[in-house]
Amino acid sequence: MEQSKYFQVKLNVIIIAIIALLGLPELFDSYRQNAFNTIPKDPYEFYMLHLEGDPNGFLPGSPFTYRVFSIIPAYAIYKILPFAPIFTHLEGHSPNYLEALFAISISNYIATLALAWLVFHLLYNRLKVRLSSACIAALSVLLLMGYTAYYMVDPIVILYLFCCFYYYQKAILWTFLLLIGVGVNEKIPLIFALYTTASLLYNRNIGDWVRFGISVFACLLYLWIRVYAFPMAGYENQVNLASYWGGFLNTLALTLSFKGMYQIILPILITILLAWPLFTGKSSTGKEFPYSLKTAHIGIIFAMILIAYVTNVEYNVGRNVMHLFPVFLPGFIYYLDKSVAFRTDRP
């Protein structure tokens, strides 16, 4: 037994070390892109500077201001960060600004590593898939994160979302996480409202109804905060039903461009592929899974696509849908691992 525990610890250390080394380029790539401002990004670094009392900081407006908990990890790192790397030819930025950017990159890097390890742990230690399959899943997290805004705070949000799913069966903890998730990103309560709605097609016990009610309450809580309790200007079209049709047509037009094919269509196809086992009509999850996935849960993907289109998030449709990738990835790997057609040790 002691040898087994030692092996598990050693294996986890090795896996974390490999993931950390392979993910290291993403850390500096995200920092470089933000520092040189080579890609459009949300102003989370200025939000952090505002919290610090820096005169260059400001509240970024709706919906970013309401995502305060998504930058808390980066802000904690910023408080202890002694300096930020300076790239050649990088000029015109204050040390505080660069440290805020670097802190965001570090927090995203840690979140990506944590998500990769958590997926590995779920598959290898709980679901007992082969080591090679669990490693493929962990490495897939690094690759799939590239289809998100890994240079902003998406890794933090995606990790938090997966943690909510991971602890779905622990009702009190899950409720706490979900309500806090309102301040992480508004997509978290929305995704669970969709998930619990689909789950009610299969089970209608008191627990499922309670989780559905809590998810809807969390969505309404976000709307109340945004519209009534603390209204701020910005992206009013997201809560204005009258603008939805125009937003849909605008995003549809963007989808038909080459950029749209890459940033919208491709991530959607990847997410649907990860949910492919559910199209068989059977659950892709075993009894040890912390949450259930059945055919109706495919609807979450298409609901997120529709919501992204009508709220006119433009080229961010694919990125928004890719928030779901860790939800379906373990089931996809589990299905392949247990399928005879994909086994490498068959006669």
PDB file of C-alpha atoms in Angstrom, residues 59-317:
ATOM      1  CA  LEU A  59     -13.194  50.179 -13.913  1.00  0.00           C
ATOM      2  CA  PRO A  60     -13.519  48.585 -17.367  1.00  0.00           C
ATOM      3  CA  GLY A  61     -17.309  48.745 -17.489  1.00  0.00           C
ATOM      4  CA  SER A  62     -19.871  46.063 -18.267  1.00  0.00           C
ATOM      5  CA  PRO A  63     -19.520  43.095 -18.327  1.00  0.00           C
ATOM      6  CA  PHE A  64     -15.860  43.082 -17.245  1.00  0.00           C
ATOM      7  CA  THR A  65     -16.358  44.889 -13.944  1.00  0.00           C
ATOM      8  CA  TYR A  66     -18.738  42.152 -12.782  1.00  0.00           C
ATOM      9  CA  ARG A  67     -16.034  39.509 -13.333  1.00  0.00           C
ATOM     10  CA  VAL A  68     -13.999  40.695 -10.377  1.00  0.00           C
ATOM     11  CA  PHE A  69     -13.303  37.211  -8.995  1.00  0.00           C
ATOM     12  CA  SER A  70     -11.700  36.157 -12.277  1.00  0.00           C
ATOM     13  CA  ILE A  71      -8.821  38.571 -11.675  1.00  0.00           C
ATOM     14  CA  ILE A  72      -8.390  37.912  -7.938  1.00  0.00           C
ATOM     15  CA  PRO A  73      -5.772  35.158  -8.544  1.00  0.00           C
ATOM     16  CA  ALA A  74      -3.778  37.462 -10.819  1.00  0.00           C
ATOM     17  CA  TYR A  75      -4.154  40.333  -8.351  1.00  0.00           C
ATOM     18  CA  ALA A  76      -2.779  38.143  -5.552  1.00  0.00           C
ATOM     19  CA  ILE A  77       0.235  37.305  -7.723  1.00  0.00           C
ATOM     20  CA  TYR A  78       0.623  40.976  -8.644  1.00  0.00           C
ATOM     21  CA  LYS A  79       0.880  41.897  -4.955  1.00  0.00           C
ATOM     22  CA  ILE A  80       3.920  39.658  -4.447  1.00  0.00           C
ATOM     23  CA  LEU A  81       5.479  39.896  -7.904  1.00  0.00           C
ATOM     24  CA  PRO A  82       8.887  41.589  -7.598  1.00  0.00           C
ATOM     25  CA  PHE A  83       9.247  42.468 -11.282  1.00  0.00           C
ATOM     26  CA  ALA A  84       8.126  41.622 -14.812  1.00  0.00           C
ATOM     27  CA  PRO A  85      10.417  40.612 -17.700  1.00  0.00           C
ATOM     28  CA  ILE A  86      11.279  43.363 -20.159  1.00  0.00           C
ATOM     29  CA  PHE A  87      11.355  42.384 -23.810  1.00  0.00           C
ATOM     30  CA  THR A  88      13.685  43.942 -26.350  1.00  0.00           C
ATOM     31  CA  HIS A  89      12.141  46.977 -28.087  1.00  0.00           C
ATOM     32  CA  LEU A  90       9.353  47.134 -25.478  1.00  0.00           C
ATOM     33  CA  GLU A  91       8.880  50.770 -24.509  1.00  0.00           C
ATOM     34  CA  GLY A  92       6.274  53.128 -23.151  1.00  0.00           C
ATOM     35  CA  HIS A  93       4.839  50.964 -20.361  1.00  0.00           C
ATOM     36  CA  SER A  94       5.097  51.556 -16.621  1.00  0.00           C
ATOM     37  CA  PRO A  95       6.519  48.785 -14.394  1.00  0.00           C
ATOM     38  CA  ASN A  96       3.138  48.425 -12.648  1.00  0.00           C
ATOM     39  CA  TYR A  97       1.371  47.905 -15.972  1.00  0.00           C
ATOM     40  CA  LEU A  98       3.832  45.212 -17.075  1.00  0.00           C
ATOM     41  CA  GLU A  99       3.656  43.505 -13.689  1.00  0.00           C
ATOM     42  CA  ALA A 100      -0.145  43.415 -13.967  1.00  0.00           C
ATOM     43  CA  LEU A 101       0.114  41.812 -17.415  1.00  0.00           C
ATOM     44  CA  PHE A 102       2.688  39.299 -16.236  1.00  0.00           C
ATOM     45  CA  ALA A 103       0.591  38.438 -13.179  1.00  0.00           C
ATOM     46  CA  ILE A 104      -2.372  37.667 -15.458  1.00  0.00           C
ATOM     47  CA  SER A 105      -0.164  35.435 -17.621  1.00  0.00           C
ATOM     48  CA  ILE A 106       1.156  33.579 -14.564  1.00  0.00           C
ATOM     49  CA  SER A 107      -2.329  33.008 -13.135  1.00  0.00           C
ATOM     50  CA  ASN A 108      -3.530  31.693 -16.515  1.00  0.00           C
ATOM     51  CA  TYR A 109      -0.492  29.418 -16.737  1.00  0.00           C
ATOM     52  CA  ILE A 110      -1.165  27.985 -13.280  1.00  0.00           C
ATOM     53  CA  ALA A 111      -4.871  27.580 -14.085  1.00  0.00           C
ATOM     54  CA  THR A 112      -4.041  25.669 -17.271  1.00  0.00           C
ATOM     55  CA  LEU A 113      -1.685  23.359 -15.386  1.00  0.00           C
ATOM     56  CA  ALA A 114      -4.274  22.823 -12.659  1.00  0.00           C
ATOM     57  CA  LEU A 115      -6.975  21.974 -15.205  1.00  0.00           C
ATOM     58  CA  ALA A 116      -4.693  19.556 -17.066  1.00  0.00           C
ATOM     59  CA  TRP A 117      -3.801  17.781 -13.825  1.00  0.00           C
ATOM     60  CA  LEU A 118      -7.419  17.685 -12.644  1.00  0.00           C
ATOM     61  CA  VAL A 119      -8.529  16.085 -15.905  1.00  0.00           C
ATOM     62  CA  PHE A 120      -5.663  13.591 -15.605  1.00  0.00           C
ATOM     63  CA  HIS A 121      -6.587  12.826 -11.999  1.00  0.00           C
ATOM     64  CA  LEU A 122     -10.249  12.289 -12.849  1.00  0.00           C
ATOM     65  CA  LEU A 123      -9.485   9.916 -15.689  1.00  0.00           C
ATOM     66  CA  TYR A 124      -6.555   7.973 -14.256  1.00  0.00           C
ATOM     67  CA  ASN A 125      -7.230   7.823 -10.524  1.00  0.00           C
ATOM     68  CA  ARG A 126     -11.048   7.800 -10.466  1.00  0.00           C
ATOM     69  CA  LEU A 127     -12.099   6.333 -13.790  1.00  0.00           C
ATOM     70  CA  LYS A 128      -9.132   3.953 -14.097  1.00  0.00           C
ATOM     71  CA  VAL A 129      -8.366   4.579 -17.762  1.00  0.00           C
ATOM     72  CA  ARG A 130      -4.956   3.656 -19.110  1.00  0.00           C
ATOM     73  CA  LEU A 131      -2.060   5.945 -18.264  1.00  0.00           C
ATOM     74  CA  SER A 132      -1.526   6.775 -21.946  1.00  0.00           C
ATOM     75  CA  SER A 133      -5.162   7.891 -22.303  1.00  0.00           C
ATOM     76  CA  ALA A 134      -5.004  10.091 -19.199  1.00  0.00           C
ATOM     77  CA  CYS A 135      -1.767  11.679 -20.441  1.00  0.00           C
ATOM     78  CA  ILE A 136      -3.318  12.391 -23.828  1.00  0.00           C
ATOM     79  CA  ALA A 137      -6.207  14.124 -22.055  1.00  0.00           C
ATOM     80  CA  ALA A 138      -3.850  16.260 -19.980  1.00  0.00           C
ATOM     81  CA  LEU A 139      -1.838  17.296 -23.036  1.00  0.00           C
ATOM     82  CA  SER A 140      -5.076  17.985 -24.913  1.00  0.00           C
ATOM     83  CA  VAL A 141      -5.911  20.637 -22.324  1.00  0.00           C
ATOM     84  CA  LEU A 142      -2.770  22.555 -23.321  1.00  0.00           C
ATOM     85  CA  LEU A 143      -3.669  22.340 -27.005  1.00  0.00           C
ATOM     86  CA  LEU A 144      -7.367  23.126 -26.649  1.00  0.00           C
ATOM     87  CA  MET A 145      -6.686  26.126 -24.451  1.00  0.00           C
ATOM     88  CA  GLY A 146      -5.106  27.676 -27.537  1.00  0.00           C
ATOM     89  CA  TYR A 147      -8.594  28.104 -28.996  1.00  0.00           C
ATOM     90  CA  THR A 148      -9.577  30.327 -26.070  1.00  0.00           C
ATOM     91  CA  ALA A 149      -8.369  33.754 -24.991  1.00  0.00           C
ATOM     92  CA  TYR A 150      -5.594  32.170 -22.930  1.00  0.00           C
ATOM     93  CA  TYR A 151      -3.855  35.553 -22.860  1.00  0.00           C
ATOM     94  CA  MET A 152      -6.728  37.120 -20.867  1.00  0.00           C
ATOM     95  CA  VAL A 153      -8.555  35.303 -18.060  1.00  0.00           C
ATOM     96  CA  ASP A 154     -10.242  32.433 -19.927  1.00  0.00           C
ATOM     97  CA  PRO A 155      -8.095  29.724 -18.266  1.00  0.00           C
ATOM     98  CA  ILE A 156      -9.219  30.917 -14.827  1.00  0.00           C
ATOM     99  CA  VAL A 157     -12.874  30.876 -15.898  1.00  0.00           C
ATOM    100  CA  ILE A 158     -12.619  27.472 -17.595  1.00  0.00           C
ATOM    101  CA  LEU A 159     -10.858  25.933 -14.588  1.00  0.00           C
ATOM    102  CA  TYR A 160     -13.503  27.345 -12.265  1.00  0.00           C
ATOM    103  CA  LEU A 161     -16.288  26.041 -14.484  1.00  0.00           C
ATOM    104  CA  PHE A 162     -14.798  22.557 -14.490  1.00  0.00           C
ATOM    105  CA  CYS A 163     -14.381  22.645 -10.708  1.00  0.00           C
ATOM    106  CA  CYS A 164     -18.104  23.403 -10.442  1.00  0.00           C
ATOM    107  CA  PHE A 165     -18.812  20.314 -12.538  1.00  0.00           C
ATOM    108  CA  TYR A 166     -16.254  18.267 -10.605  1.00  0.00           C
ATOM    109  CA  TYR A 167     -18.058  18.983  -7.334  1.00  0.00           C
ATOM    110  CA  TYR A 168     -21.547  18.825  -8.798  1.00  0.00           C
ATOM    111  CA  GLN A 169     -22.621  15.974  -6.523  1.00  0.00           C
ATOM    112  CA  LYS A 170     -21.570  17.858  -3.375  1.00  0.00           C
ATOM    113  CA  ALA A 171     -24.669  20.024  -3.178  1.00  0.00           C
ATOM    114  CA  ILE A 172     -23.585  22.587  -0.573  1.00  0.00           C
ATOM    115  CA  LEU A 173     -20.105  23.097  -2.007  1.00  0.00           C
ATOM    116  CA  TRP A 174     -21.478  23.243  -5.552  1.00  0.00           C
ATOM    117  CA  THR A 175     -24.069  25.861  -4.559  1.00  0.00           C
ATOM    118  CA  PHE A 176     -21.368  27.994  -2.954  1.00  0.00           C
ATOM    119  CA  LEU A 177     -19.117  27.682  -6.010  1.00  0.00           C
ATOM    120  CA  LEU A 178     -21.939  28.509  -8.405  1.00  0.00           C
ATOM    121  CA  LEU A 179     -23.002  31.640  -6.538  1.00  0.00           C
ATOM    122  CA  ILE A 180     -19.398  32.828  -6.352  1.00  0.00           C
ATOM    123  CA  GLY A 181     -19.174  31.980 -10.042  1.00  0.00           C
ATOM    124  CA  VAL A 182     -21.591  34.827 -10.777  1.00  0.00           C
ATOM    125  CA  GLY A 183     -18.644  37.114 -10.025  1.00  0.00           C
ATOM    126  CA  VAL A 184     -16.194  35.000 -12.017  1.00  0.00           C
ATOM    127  CA  ASN A 185     -18.013  35.006 -15.338  1.00  0.00           C
ATOM    128  CA  GLU A 186     -21.674  35.222 -16.288  1.00  0.00           C
ATOM    129  CA  LYS A 187     -21.338  32.170 -18.535  1.00  0.00           C
ATOM    130  CA  ILE A 188     -20.896  29.894 -15.509  1.00  0.00           C
ATOM    131  CA  PRO A 189     -24.455  30.175 -14.118  1.00  0.00           C
ATOM    132  CA  LEU A 190     -25.792  30.236 -17.681  1.00  0.00           C
ATOM    133  CA  ILE A 191     -24.064  26.952 -18.560  1.00  0.00           C
ATOM    134  CA  PHE A 192     -25.422  25.301 -15.437  1.00  0.00           C
ATOM    135  CA  ALA A 193     -28.916  26.570 -16.151  1.00  0.00           C
ATOM    136  CA  LEU A 194     -28.638  24.843 -19.531  1.00  0.00           C
ATOM    137  CA  TYR A 195     -27.049  21.734 -18.048  1.00  0.00           C
ATOM    138  CA  THR A 196     -29.662  21.277 -15.315  1.00  0.00           C
ATOM    139  CA  THR A 197     -32.460  21.892 -17.815  1.00  0.00           C
ATOM    140  CA  ALA A 198     -31.149  19.033 -19.974  1.00  0.00           C
ATOM    141  CA  SER A 199     -30.674  16.856 -16.886  1.00  0.00           C
ATOM    142  CA  LEU A 200     -34.348  17.244 -15.959  1.00  0.00           C
ATOM    143  CA  LEU A 201     -35.225  15.350 -19.134  1.00  0.00           C
ATOM    144  CA  TYR A 202     -33.773  12.236 -17.493  1.00  0.00           C
ATOM    145  CA  ASN A 203     -34.237  12.726 -13.766  1.00  0.00           C
ATOM    146  CA  ARG A 204     -36.799  14.777 -11.892  1.00  0.00           C
ATOM    147  CA  ASN A 205     -35.923  14.088  -8.296  1.00  0.00           C
ATOM    148  CA  ILE A 206     -35.784  16.844  -5.708  1.00  0.00           C
ATOM    149  CA  GLY A 207     -32.013  17.223  -6.064  1.00  0.00           C
ATOM    150  CA  ASP A 208     -32.225  17.928  -9.794  1.00  0.00           C
ATOM    151  CA  TRP A 209     -35.016  20.439  -9.317  1.00  0.00           C
ATOM    152  CA  VAL A 210     -33.094  22.199  -6.545  1.00  0.00           C
ATOM    153  CA  ARG A 211     -29.962  22.472  -8.691  1.00  0.00           C
ATOM    154  CA  PHE A 212     -32.051  23.778 -11.572  1.00  0.00           C
ATOM    155  CA  GLY A 213     -33.606  26.394  -9.290  1.00  0.00           C
ATOM    156  CA  ILE A 214     -30.230  27.468  -7.905  1.00  0.00           C
ATOM    157  CA  SER A 215     -28.816  27.796 -11.443  1.00  0.00           C
ATOM    158  CA  VAL A 216     -31.726  29.957 -12.581  1.00  0.00           C
ATOM    159  CA  PHE A 217     -31.430  32.026  -9.402  1.00  0.00           C
ATOM    160  CA  ALA A 218     -27.720  32.580 -10.106  1.00  0.00           C
ATOM    161  CA  CYS A 219     -28.564  33.817 -13.626  1.00  0.00           C
ATOM    162  CA  LEU A 220     -31.203  36.184 -12.262  1.00  0.00           C
ATOM    163  CA  LEU A 221     -28.769  37.350  -9.579  1.00  0.00           C
ATOM    164  CA  TYR A 222     -26.285  38.359 -12.258  1.00  0.00           C
ATOM    165  CA  LEU A 223     -28.968  40.243 -14.201  1.00  0.00           C
ATOM    166  CA  TRP A 224     -30.116  42.001 -11.025  1.00  0.00           C
ATOM    167  CA  ILE A 225     -26.564  43.091 -10.203  1.00  0.00           C
ATOM    168  CA  ARG A 226     -25.925  44.269 -13.746  1.00  0.00           C
ATOM    169  CA  VAL A 227     -29.225  46.008 -14.467  1.00  0.00           C
ATOM    170  CA  TYR A 228     -30.352  47.275 -11.060  1.00  0.00           C
ATOM    171  CA  ALA A 229     -27.844  46.963  -8.221  1.00  0.00           C
ATOM    172  CA  PHE A 230     -24.697  48.178  -9.972  1.00  0.00           C
ATOM    173  CA  PRO A 231     -25.461  49.255 -13.539  1.00  0.00           C
ATOM    174  CA  MET A 232     -22.512  50.156 -15.732  1.00  0.00           C
ATOM    175  CA  ALA A 233     -22.254  51.136 -19.355  1.00  0.00           C
ATOM    176  CA  GLY A 234     -21.011  48.655 -21.922  1.00  0.00           C
ATOM    177  CA  TYR A 235     -22.381  45.896 -24.139  1.00  0.00           C
ATOM    178  CA  GLU A 236     -26.000  46.808 -23.447  1.00  0.00           C
ATOM    179  CA  ASN A 237     -26.945  44.685 -26.464  1.00  0.00           C
ATOM    180  CA  GLN A 238     -26.320  41.560 -24.381  1.00  0.00           C
ATOM    181  CA  VAL A 239     -29.372  42.287 -22.219  1.00  0.00           C
ATOM    182  CA  ASN A 240     -31.453  44.070 -24.864  1.00  0.00           C
ATOM    183  CA  LEU A 241     -33.801  41.606 -26.563  1.00  0.00           C
ATOM    184  CA  ALA A 242     -34.590  44.097 -29.330  1.00  0.00           C
ATOM    185  CA  SER A 243     -31.002  43.917 -30.590  1.00  0.00           C
ATOM    186  CA  TYR A 244     -30.795  40.134 -30.796  1.00  0.00           C
ATOM    187  CA  TRP A 245     -31.912  39.694 -34.397  1.00  0.00           C
ATOM    188  CA  GLY A 246     -29.508  42.318 -35.669  1.00  0.00           C
ATOM    189  CA  GLY A 247     -26.732  40.786 -33.581  1.00  0.00           C
ATOM    190  CA  PHE A 248     -27.464  37.363 -35.039  1.00  0.00           C
ATOM    191  CA  LEU A 249     -27.270  38.641 -38.618  1.00  0.00           C
ATOM    192  CA  ASN A 250     -24.040  40.533 -37.950  1.00  0.00           C
ATOM    193  CA  THR A 251     -22.316  37.539 -36.365  1.00  0.00           C
ATOM    194  CA  LEU A 252     -23.587  35.263 -39.129  1.00  0.00           C
ATOM    195  CA  ALA A 253     -21.997  37.531 -41.733  1.00  0.00           C
ATOM    196  CA  LEU A 254     -18.682  37.406 -39.851  1.00  0.00           C
ATOM    197  CA  THR A 255     -18.866  33.607 -39.687  1.00  0.00           C
ATOM    198  CA  LEU A 256     -18.752  33.372 -43.475  1.00  0.00           C
ATOM    199  CA  SER A 257     -15.344  35.065 -43.636  1.00  0.00           C
ATOM    200  CA  PHE A 258     -12.034  33.200 -43.521  1.00  0.00           C
ATOM    201  CA  LYS A 259     -11.381  34.542 -40.032  1.00  0.00           C
ATOM    202  CA  GLY A 260     -14.842  33.400 -39.016  1.00  0.00           C
ATOM    203  CA  MET A 261     -14.154  29.894 -40.284  1.00  0.00           C
ATOM    204  CA  TYR A 262     -11.071  29.687 -38.076  1.00  0.00           C
ATOM    205  CA  GLN A 263     -12.243  31.513 -34.962  1.00  0.00           C
ATOM    206  CA  ILE A 264     -15.916  30.466 -34.983  1.00  0.00           C
ATOM    207  CA  ILE A 265     -16.549  27.326 -37.029  1.00  0.00           C
ATOM    208  CA  LEU A 266     -13.403  25.372 -36.101  1.00  0.00           C
ATOM    209  CA  PRO A 267     -13.774  25.692 -32.279  1.00  0.00           C
ATOM    210  CA  ILE A 268     -17.447  24.756 -32.582  1.00  0.00           C
ATOM    211  CA  LEU A 269     -16.581  21.641 -34.594  1.00  0.00           C
ATOM    212  CA  ILE A 270     -13.921  20.666 -32.053  1.00  0.00           C
ATOM    213  CA  THR A 271     -16.381  20.988 -29.172  1.00  0.00           C
ATOM    214  CA  ILE A 272     -18.985  18.951 -31.032  1.00  0.00           C
ATOM    215  CA  LEU A 273     -16.331  16.300 -31.727  1.00  0.00           C
ATOM    216  CA  LEU A 274     -15.587  16.056 -28.011  1.00  0.00           C
ATOM    217  CA  ALA A 275     -19.303  15.469 -27.427  1.00  0.00           C
ATOM    218  CA  TRP A 276     -19.397  12.890 -30.227  1.00  0.00           C
ATOM    219  CA  PRO A 277     -19.874   9.834 -27.908  1.00  0.00           C
ATOM    220  CA  LEU A 278     -23.170  11.356 -26.757  1.00  0.00           C
ATOM    221  CA  PHE A 279     -24.495  11.155 -30.318  1.00  0.00           C
ATOM    222  CA  THR A 280     -24.470   7.368 -29.946  1.00  0.00           C
ATOM    223  CA  GLY A 281     -27.410   7.700 -27.580  1.00  0.00           C
ATOM    224  CA  LYS A 282     -25.449   6.309 -24.656  1.00  0.00           C
ATOM    225  CA  SER A 283     -23.824   8.068 -21.764  1.00  0.00           C
ATOM    226  CA  SER A 284     -20.082   8.497 -22.241  1.00  0.00           C
ATOM    227  CA  THR A 285     -19.515   8.613 -18.498  1.00  0.00           C
ATOM    228  CA  GLY A 286     -18.975   5.826 -16.017  1.00  0.00           C
ATOM    229  CA  LYS A 287     -20.448   5.463 -12.576  1.00  0.00           C
ATOM    230  CA  GLU A 288     -17.502   7.247 -10.998  1.00  0.00           C
ATOM    231  CA  PHE A 289     -18.012  10.408 -13.021  1.00  0.00           C
ATOM    232  CA  PRO A 290     -18.822  13.393 -10.782  1.00  0.00           C
ATOM    233  CA  TYR A 291     -21.479  14.588 -13.241  1.00  0.00           C
ATOM    234  CA  SER A 292     -23.713  12.972 -15.828  1.00  0.00           C
ATOM    235  CA  LEU A 293     -23.521  13.463 -19.580  1.00  0.00           C
ATOM    236  CA  LYS A 294     -26.285  12.166 -21.802  1.00  0.00           C
ATOM    237  CA  THR A 295     -27.512  12.870 -25.326  1.00  0.00           C
ATOM    238  CA  ALA A 296     -29.622  15.890 -24.345  1.00  0.00           C
ATOM    239  CA  HIS A 297     -26.548  17.625 -22.934  1.00  0.00           C
ATOM    240  CA  ILE A 298     -25.330  18.143 -26.498  1.00  0.00           C
ATOM    241  CA  GLY A 299     -27.957  20.883 -26.537  1.00  0.00           C
ATOM    242  CA  ILE A 300     -25.736  22.966 -24.240  1.00  0.00           C
ATOM    243  CA  ILE A 301     -23.313  23.451 -27.126  1.00  0.00           C
ATOM    244  CA  PHE A 302     -25.972  24.606 -29.574  1.00  0.00           C
ATOM    245  CA  ALA A 303     -27.639  26.806 -26.950  1.00  0.00           C
ATOM    246  CA  MET A 304     -24.297  28.514 -26.267  1.00  0.00           C
ATOM    247  CA  ILE A 305     -23.819  29.019 -30.008  1.00  0.00           C
ATOM    248  CA  LEU A 306     -27.246  30.632 -30.347  1.00  0.00           C
ATOM    249  CA  ILE A 307     -26.735  32.862 -27.301  1.00  0.00           C
ATOM    250  CA  ALA A 308     -23.338  33.977 -28.608  1.00  0.00           C
ATOM    251  CA  TYR A 309     -24.829  34.801 -31.994  1.00  0.00           C
ATOM    252  CA  VAL A 310     -27.771  36.856 -30.755  1.00  0.00           C
ATOM    253  CA  THR A 311     -25.657  38.754 -28.222  1.00  0.00           C
ATOM    254  CA  ASN A 312     -23.336  39.687 -31.092  1.00  0.00           C
ATOM    255  CA  VAL A 313     -20.022  38.623 -29.588  1.00  0.00           C
ATOM    256  CA  GLU A 314     -18.699  38.553 -33.149  1.00  0.00           C
ATOM    257  CA  TYR A 315     -15.541  36.446 -33.540  1.00  0.00           C
ATOM    258  CA  ASN A 316     -15.734  35.337 -29.886  1.00  0.00           C
ATOM    259  CA  VAL A 317     -18.466  32.767 -30.611  1.00  0.00           C
TER     260      VAL A 317
END
